[in-house]
Short mmCIF file of C-alpha atoms in Angstrom, two decimals:
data_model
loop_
_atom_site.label_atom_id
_atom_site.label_comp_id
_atom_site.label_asym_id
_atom_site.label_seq_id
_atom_site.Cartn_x
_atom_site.Cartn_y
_atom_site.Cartn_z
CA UNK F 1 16.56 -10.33 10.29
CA UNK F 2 14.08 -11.92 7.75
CA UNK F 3 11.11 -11.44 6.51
CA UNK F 4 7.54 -10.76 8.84
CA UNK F 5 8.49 -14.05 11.43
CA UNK F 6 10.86 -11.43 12.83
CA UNK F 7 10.94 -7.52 14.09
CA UNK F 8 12.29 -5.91 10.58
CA UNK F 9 10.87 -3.26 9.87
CA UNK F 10 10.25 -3.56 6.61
CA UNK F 11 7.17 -5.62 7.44
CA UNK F 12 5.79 -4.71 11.25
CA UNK F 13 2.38 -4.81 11.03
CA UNK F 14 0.52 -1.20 12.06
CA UNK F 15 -2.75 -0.43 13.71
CA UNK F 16 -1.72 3.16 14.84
CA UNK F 17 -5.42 3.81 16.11
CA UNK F 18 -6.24 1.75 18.33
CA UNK F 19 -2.44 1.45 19.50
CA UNK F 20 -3.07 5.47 20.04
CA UNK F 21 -6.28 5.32 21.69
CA UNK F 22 -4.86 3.02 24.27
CA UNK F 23 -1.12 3.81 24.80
CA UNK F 24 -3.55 7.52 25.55
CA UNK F 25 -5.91 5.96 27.93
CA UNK F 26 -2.31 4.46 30.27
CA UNK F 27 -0.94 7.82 30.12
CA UNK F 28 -3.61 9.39 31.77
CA UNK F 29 -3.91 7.03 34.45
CA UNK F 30 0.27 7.57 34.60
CA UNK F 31 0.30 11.04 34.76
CA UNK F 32 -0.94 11.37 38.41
CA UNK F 33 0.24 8.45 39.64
CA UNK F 34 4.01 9.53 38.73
CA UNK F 35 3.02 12.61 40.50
CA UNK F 36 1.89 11.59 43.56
CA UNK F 37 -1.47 13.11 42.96
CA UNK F 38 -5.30 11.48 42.02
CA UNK F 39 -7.83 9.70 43.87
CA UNK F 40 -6.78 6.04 42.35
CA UNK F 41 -2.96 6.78 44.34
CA UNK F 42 -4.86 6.02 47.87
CA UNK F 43 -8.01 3.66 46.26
CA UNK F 44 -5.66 1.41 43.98
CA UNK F 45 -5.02 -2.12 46.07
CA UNK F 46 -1.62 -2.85 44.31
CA UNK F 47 -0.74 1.16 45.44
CA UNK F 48 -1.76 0.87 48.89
CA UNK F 49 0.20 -2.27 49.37
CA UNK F 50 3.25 -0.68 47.44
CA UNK F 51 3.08 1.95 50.19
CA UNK F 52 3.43 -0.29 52.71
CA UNK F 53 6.90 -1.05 51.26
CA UNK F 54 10.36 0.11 52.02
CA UNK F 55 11.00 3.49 51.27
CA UNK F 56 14.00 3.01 48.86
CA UNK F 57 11.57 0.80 46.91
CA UNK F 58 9.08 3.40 46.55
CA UNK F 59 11.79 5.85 45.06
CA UNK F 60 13.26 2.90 42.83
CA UNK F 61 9.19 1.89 41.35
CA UNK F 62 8.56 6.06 41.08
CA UNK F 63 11.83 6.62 39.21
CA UNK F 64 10.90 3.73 37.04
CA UNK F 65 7.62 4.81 36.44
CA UNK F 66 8.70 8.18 35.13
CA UNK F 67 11.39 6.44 32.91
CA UNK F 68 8.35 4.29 31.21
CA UNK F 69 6.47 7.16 31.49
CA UNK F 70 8.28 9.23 29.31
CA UNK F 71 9.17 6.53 26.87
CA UNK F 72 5.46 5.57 26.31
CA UNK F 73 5.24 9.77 25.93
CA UNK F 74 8.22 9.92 23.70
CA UNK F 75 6.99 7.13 21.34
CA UNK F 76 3.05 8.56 21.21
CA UNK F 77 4.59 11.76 19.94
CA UNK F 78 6.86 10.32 17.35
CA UNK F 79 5.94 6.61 16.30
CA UNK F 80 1.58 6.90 16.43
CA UNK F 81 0.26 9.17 13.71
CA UNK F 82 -2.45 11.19 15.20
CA UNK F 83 -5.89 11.56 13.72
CA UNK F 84 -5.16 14.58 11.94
CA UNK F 85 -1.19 13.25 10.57
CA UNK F 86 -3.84 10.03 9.13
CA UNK F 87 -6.33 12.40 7.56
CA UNK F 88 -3.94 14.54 6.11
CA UNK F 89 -2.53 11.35 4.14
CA UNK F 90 -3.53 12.49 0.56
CA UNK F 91 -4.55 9.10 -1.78
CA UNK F 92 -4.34 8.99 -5.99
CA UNK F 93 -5.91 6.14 -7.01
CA UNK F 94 -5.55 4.75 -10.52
CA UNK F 95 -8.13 2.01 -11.79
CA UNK F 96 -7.45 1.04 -14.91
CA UNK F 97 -9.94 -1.66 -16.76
CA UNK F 98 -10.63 -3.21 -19.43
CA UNK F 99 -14.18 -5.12 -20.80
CA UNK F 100 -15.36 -6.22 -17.02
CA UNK F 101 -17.86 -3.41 -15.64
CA UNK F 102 -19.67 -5.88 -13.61
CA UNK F 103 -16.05 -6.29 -11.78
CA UNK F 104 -15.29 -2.44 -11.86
CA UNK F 105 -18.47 -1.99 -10.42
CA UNK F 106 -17.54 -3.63 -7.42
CA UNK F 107 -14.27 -2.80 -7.12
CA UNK F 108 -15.13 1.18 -7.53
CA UNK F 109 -18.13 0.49 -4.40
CA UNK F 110 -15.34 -1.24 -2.07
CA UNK F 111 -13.69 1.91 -2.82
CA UNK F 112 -15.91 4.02 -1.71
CA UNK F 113 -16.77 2.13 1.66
CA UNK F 114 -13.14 3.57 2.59
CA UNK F 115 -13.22 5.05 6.22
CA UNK F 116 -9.95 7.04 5.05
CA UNK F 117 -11.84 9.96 2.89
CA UNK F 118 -9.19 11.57 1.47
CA UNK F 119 -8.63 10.10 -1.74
CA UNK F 120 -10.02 11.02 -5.15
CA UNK F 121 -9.84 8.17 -8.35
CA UNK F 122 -9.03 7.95 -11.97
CA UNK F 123 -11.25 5.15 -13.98
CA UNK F 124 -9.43 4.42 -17.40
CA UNK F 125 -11.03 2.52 -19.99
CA UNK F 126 -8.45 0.88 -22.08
CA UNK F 127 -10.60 1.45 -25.25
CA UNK F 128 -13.02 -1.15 -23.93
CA UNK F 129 -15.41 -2.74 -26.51
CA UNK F 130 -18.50 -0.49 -27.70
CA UNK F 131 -21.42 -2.06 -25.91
CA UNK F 132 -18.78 -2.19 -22.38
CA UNK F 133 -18.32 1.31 -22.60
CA UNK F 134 -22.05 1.93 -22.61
CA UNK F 135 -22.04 0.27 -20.00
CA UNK F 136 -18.97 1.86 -17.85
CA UNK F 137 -20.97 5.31 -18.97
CA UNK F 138 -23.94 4.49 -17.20
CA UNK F 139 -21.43 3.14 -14.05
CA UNK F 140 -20.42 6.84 -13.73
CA UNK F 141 -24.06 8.16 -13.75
CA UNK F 142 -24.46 5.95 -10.73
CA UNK F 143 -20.87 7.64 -8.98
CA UNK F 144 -21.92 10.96 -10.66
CA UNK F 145 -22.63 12.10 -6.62
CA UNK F 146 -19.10 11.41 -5.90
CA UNK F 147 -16.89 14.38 -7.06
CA UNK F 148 -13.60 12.41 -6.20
CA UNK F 149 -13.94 10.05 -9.39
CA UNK F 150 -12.90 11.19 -12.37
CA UNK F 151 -13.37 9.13 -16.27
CA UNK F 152 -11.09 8.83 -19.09
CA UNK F 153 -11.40 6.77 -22.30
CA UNK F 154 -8.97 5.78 -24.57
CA UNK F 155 -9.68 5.25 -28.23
CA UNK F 156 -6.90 2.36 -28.24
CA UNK F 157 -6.16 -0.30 -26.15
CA UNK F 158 -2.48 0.19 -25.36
CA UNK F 159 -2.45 -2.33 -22.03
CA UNK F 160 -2.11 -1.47 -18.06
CA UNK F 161 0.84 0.24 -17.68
CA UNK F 162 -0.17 2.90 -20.45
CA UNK F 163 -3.57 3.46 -18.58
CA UNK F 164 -1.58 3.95 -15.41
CA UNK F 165 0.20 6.52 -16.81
CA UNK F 166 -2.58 7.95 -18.19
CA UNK F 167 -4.45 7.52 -14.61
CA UNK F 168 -1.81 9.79 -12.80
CA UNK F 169 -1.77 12.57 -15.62
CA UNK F 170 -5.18 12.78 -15.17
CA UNK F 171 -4.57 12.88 -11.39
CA UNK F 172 -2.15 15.18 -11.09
CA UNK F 173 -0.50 14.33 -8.09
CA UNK F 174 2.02 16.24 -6.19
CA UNK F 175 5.27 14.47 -5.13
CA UNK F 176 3.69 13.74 -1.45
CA UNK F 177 0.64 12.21 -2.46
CA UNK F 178 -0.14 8.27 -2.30
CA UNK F 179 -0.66 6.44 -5.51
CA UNK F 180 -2.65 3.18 -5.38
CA UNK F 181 -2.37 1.17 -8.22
CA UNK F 182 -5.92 -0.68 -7.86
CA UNK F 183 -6.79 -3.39 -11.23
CA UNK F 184 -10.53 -2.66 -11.94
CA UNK F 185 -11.04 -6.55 -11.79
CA UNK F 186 -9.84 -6.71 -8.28
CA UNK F 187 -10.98 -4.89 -5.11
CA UNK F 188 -10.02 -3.69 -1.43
CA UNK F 189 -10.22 -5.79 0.83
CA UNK F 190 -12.59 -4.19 3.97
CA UNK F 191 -13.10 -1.02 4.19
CA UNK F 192 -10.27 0.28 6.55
CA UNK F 193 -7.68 -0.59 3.64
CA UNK F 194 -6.26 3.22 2.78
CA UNK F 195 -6.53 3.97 6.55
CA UNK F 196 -4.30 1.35 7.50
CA UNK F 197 -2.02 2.04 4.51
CA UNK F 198 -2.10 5.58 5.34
CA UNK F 199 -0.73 4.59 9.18
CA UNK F 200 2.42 3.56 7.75
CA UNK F 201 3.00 6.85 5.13
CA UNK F 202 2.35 8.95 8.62
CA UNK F 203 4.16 7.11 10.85
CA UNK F 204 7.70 6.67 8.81
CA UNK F 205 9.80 8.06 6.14
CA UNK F 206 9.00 5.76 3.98
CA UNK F 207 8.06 6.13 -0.10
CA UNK F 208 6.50 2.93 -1.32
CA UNK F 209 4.50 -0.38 0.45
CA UNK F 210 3.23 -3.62 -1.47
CA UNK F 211 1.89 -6.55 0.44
CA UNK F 212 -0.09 -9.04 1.22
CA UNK F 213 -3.59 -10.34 -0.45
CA UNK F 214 -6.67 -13.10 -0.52
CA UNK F 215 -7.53 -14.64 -3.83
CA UNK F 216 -10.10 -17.41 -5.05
CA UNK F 217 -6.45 -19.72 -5.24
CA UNK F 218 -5.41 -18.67 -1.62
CA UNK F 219 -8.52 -18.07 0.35
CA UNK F 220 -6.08 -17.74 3.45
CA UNK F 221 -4.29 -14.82 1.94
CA UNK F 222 -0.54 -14.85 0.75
CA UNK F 223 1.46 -13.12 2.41
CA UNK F 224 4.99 -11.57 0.69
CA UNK F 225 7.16 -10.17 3.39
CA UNK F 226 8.95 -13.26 5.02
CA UNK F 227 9.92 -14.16 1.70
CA UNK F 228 13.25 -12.37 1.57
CA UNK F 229 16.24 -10.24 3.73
CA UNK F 230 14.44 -7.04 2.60
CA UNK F 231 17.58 -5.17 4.61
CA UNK F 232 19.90 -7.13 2.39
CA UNK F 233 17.93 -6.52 -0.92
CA UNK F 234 17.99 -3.17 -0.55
CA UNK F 235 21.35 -2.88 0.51
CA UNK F 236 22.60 -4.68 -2.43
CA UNK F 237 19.49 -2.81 -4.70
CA UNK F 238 18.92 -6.46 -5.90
CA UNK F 239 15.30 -6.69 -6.06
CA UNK F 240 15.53 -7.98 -10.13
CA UNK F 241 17.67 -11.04 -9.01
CA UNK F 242 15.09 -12.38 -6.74
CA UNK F 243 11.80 -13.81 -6.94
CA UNK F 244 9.03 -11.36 -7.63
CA UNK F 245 6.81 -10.67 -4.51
CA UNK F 246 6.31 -6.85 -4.66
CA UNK F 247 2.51 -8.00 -5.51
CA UNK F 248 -0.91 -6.20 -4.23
CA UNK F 249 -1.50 -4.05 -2.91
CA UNK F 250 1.31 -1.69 -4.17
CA UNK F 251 1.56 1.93 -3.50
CA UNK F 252 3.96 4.76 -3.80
CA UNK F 253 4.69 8.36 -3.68
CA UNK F 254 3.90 10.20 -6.72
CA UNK F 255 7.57 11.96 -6.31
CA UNK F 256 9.50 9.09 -7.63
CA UNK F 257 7.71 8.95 -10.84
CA UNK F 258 9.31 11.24 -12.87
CA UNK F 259 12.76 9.36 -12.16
CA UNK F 260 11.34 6.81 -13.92
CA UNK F 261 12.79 6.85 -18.06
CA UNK F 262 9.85 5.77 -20.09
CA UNK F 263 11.68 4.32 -22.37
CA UNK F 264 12.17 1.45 -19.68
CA UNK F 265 8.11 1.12 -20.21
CA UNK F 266 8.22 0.05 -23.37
CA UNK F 267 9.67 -2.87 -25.58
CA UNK F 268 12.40 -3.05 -27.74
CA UNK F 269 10.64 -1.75 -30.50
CA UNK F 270 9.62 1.29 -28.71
CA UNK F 271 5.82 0.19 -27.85
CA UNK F 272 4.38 0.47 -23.97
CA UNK F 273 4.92 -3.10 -22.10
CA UNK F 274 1.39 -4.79 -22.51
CA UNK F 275 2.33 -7.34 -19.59
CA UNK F 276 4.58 -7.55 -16.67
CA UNK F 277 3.48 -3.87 -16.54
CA UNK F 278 4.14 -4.46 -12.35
CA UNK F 279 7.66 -5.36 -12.90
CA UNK F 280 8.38 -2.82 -15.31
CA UNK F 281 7.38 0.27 -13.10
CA UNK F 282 7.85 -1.33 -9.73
CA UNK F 283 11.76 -2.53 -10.08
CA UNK F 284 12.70 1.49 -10.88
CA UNK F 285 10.42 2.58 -8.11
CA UNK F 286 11.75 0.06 -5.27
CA UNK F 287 15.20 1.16 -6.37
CA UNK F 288 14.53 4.85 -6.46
CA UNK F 289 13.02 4.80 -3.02
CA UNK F 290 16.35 3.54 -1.67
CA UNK F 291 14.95 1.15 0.99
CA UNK F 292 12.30 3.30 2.29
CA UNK F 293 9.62 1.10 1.62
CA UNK F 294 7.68 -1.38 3.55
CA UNK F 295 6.12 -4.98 3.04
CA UNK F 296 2.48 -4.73 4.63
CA UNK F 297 1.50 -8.17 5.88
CA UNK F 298 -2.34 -7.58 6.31
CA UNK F 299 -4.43 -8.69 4.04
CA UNK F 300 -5.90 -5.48 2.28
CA UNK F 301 -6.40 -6.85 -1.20
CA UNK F 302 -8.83 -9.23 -3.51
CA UNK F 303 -6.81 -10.43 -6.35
CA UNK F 304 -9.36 -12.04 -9.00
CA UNK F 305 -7.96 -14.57 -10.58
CA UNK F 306 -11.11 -15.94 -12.16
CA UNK F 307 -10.97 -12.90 -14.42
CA UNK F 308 -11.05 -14.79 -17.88
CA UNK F 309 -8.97 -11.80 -19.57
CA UNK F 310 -5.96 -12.02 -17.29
CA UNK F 311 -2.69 -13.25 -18.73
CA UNK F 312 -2.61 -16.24 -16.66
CA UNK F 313 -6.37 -17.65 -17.79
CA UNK F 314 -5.12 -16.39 -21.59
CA UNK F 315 -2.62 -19.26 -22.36
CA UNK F 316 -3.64 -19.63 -25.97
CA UNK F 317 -4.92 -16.11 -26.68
CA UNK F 318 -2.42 -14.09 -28.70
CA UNK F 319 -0.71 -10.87 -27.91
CA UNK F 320 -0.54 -9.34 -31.16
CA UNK F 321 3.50 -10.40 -32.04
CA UNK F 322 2.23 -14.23 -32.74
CA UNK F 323 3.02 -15.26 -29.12
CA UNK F 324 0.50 -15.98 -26.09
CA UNK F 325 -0.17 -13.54 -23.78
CA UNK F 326 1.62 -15.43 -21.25
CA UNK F 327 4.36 -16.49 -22.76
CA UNK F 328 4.99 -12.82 -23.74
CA UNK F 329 4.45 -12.44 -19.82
CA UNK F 330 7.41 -14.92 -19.40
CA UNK F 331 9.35 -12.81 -22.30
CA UNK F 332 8.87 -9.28 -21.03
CA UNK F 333 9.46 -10.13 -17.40
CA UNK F 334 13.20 -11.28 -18.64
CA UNK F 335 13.53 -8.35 -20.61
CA UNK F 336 12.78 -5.80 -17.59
CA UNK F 337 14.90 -7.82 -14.90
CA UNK F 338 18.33 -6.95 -17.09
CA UNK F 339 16.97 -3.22 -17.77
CA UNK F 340 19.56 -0.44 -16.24
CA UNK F 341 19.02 -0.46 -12.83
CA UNK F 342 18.20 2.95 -10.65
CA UNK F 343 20.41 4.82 -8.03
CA UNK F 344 18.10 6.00 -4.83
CA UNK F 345 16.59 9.46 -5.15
CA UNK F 346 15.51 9.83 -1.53
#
């Protein structure tokens, strides 16, 4: 089946909370009906008229009953995390930045709004100019409160996918916990965002999600999952041959990581990637994970594309080899498609 306009379940959207709560509430009017016990069996209307019916048909609607019954069961035990398998979802969020703090700013309070708790955060400043990292300093005064945040500063700007590295070391996360790769320019969008993300890591074995998001360009919200055949792609561990749309917001378990050879993070003269840092860690991770992953069509992101340092608003700005930024985008996005490609892990 393709994409999110059908039932694949790479891309079922997941409220397991309310879904819970109410699947709960039809159980425990169930229960005693099934059993032939509870005031509602004599008060109901539709149950005194069913009464009045043959008796075979009684026996046929209880056995059914029971059948649905324990289906409904069944599923509420297995398929709907509870509020403790949701809790117990452990987040690692790495926030890398560079020269913005009025955009960090809000992107580390959206953060913070999160009704999912159980997270803690790694800020790196890609060696941000002098006055911006006054500035960033006096940010984490303001989070100083908040033990889950923790600061790092690098001396030298070495681009995104360096400072996510650096992010998790600082982290530390064990192979079961959540990474979410947030860009301090960007932010979550609403404040249920890790709950909802953490519905799908409790509900299925699966090892990485990316999604779905709203921009300044697409008020509306794009939306990546009915793009491709995802059971195909990952059958045929194709996802470098097709277009990219493993975008925001993108997550993954910490225990596919160290399958990843850094020397695939870097260029062909040995220095990290300093663009199409998503492609170069996500193509290894999406392969690694062999097909457990899922496409998230909610919105749950706000990518900024008025940032005036992005790649894309950079055209003429140079990237340090005598090429634009994004034509060194262009460049290094070839490059990592015909990297080796990885065998699944899990």
């Amino acid at each position: 089946m393709d994409g999110c306009n059908s039932t694949s379940s790479f891309c079922l959207p997941y409220d397991g909370t309310q879904t819970r709560k109410r699947l709960e509430e039809v159980l425990k009017i169930m229960g005693p009906l099934i059993d032939g016990e509870g005031e509602s069996l004599h008060t109901s209307p539709h149950l005194r008229r069913a009464r009045n019916r043959p008796r075979h048909e009684q026996e046929e609607t209880r056995s059914l009953s029971r059948l649905l019954y324990f289906l409904a069961s069944a599923w509420l035990r297995q398929s709907i995390p509870s509020a403790d398998a949701l809790s117990s979802v452990r987040f690692r969020v790495v926030i890398a930045h560079y020269n913005q703090p009025e955009l960090l700013h809000l992107c580390l309070r959206t953060l913070m709004h999160q009704t999912h708790t159980n997270w803690t955060a790694c800020i790196v400043d890609d060696a941000s100019d002098p006055d911006v990292v006054h500035q960033v300093k006096q940010l984490r005064s303001i989070f100083r409160s908040d033990s889950r945040f923790y600061w790092r500063y690098q001396s030298t700007n070495r681009g995104l996918l360096y400072s996510t590295f650096t992010g998790m070391e600082c982290l530390r996360p064990h192979n079961d916990d959540i990474v979410v790769w947030l860009d301090g320019d960007d932010f979550l969008w609403g404040d249920d965002v890790l709950r909802r993300v953490a519905a799908y890591y409790a509900s299925d074995d699966i090892h990485l999600t990316f999604g779905s998001y709203i921009s300044h360009w697409d008020p509306i919200g794009c939306c990546n999952c009915s793009a491709h055949n995802w059971t195909h792609v990952a059958a045929t561990n194709s996802y470098r041959d097709i277009e990219w749309t493993f975008s925001h917001l993108k997550t993954f378990r910490f225990g596919l990581v160290p399958h990843v050879n850094l020397t695939h993070m870097k260029d062909r003269s040995g220095k990290w990637l300093r663009s199409a840092s998503d492609f170069a860690l996500m193509y290894p991770l999406l392969e690694l994970s062999g097909g457990k992953f899922r496409c998230i069509p909610e919105r749950l992101y706000y990518y900024n594309v008025k940032n005036p340092l992005s790649h894309h608003n950079n055209r003429d700005r140079s990237s340090g080899n005598g090429r634009s930024l994004a034509a060194n985008q262009t460049d290094n996005a070839r490059y990592v498609r015909h990297l080796p490609r990885y065998r699944p892990v899990v």
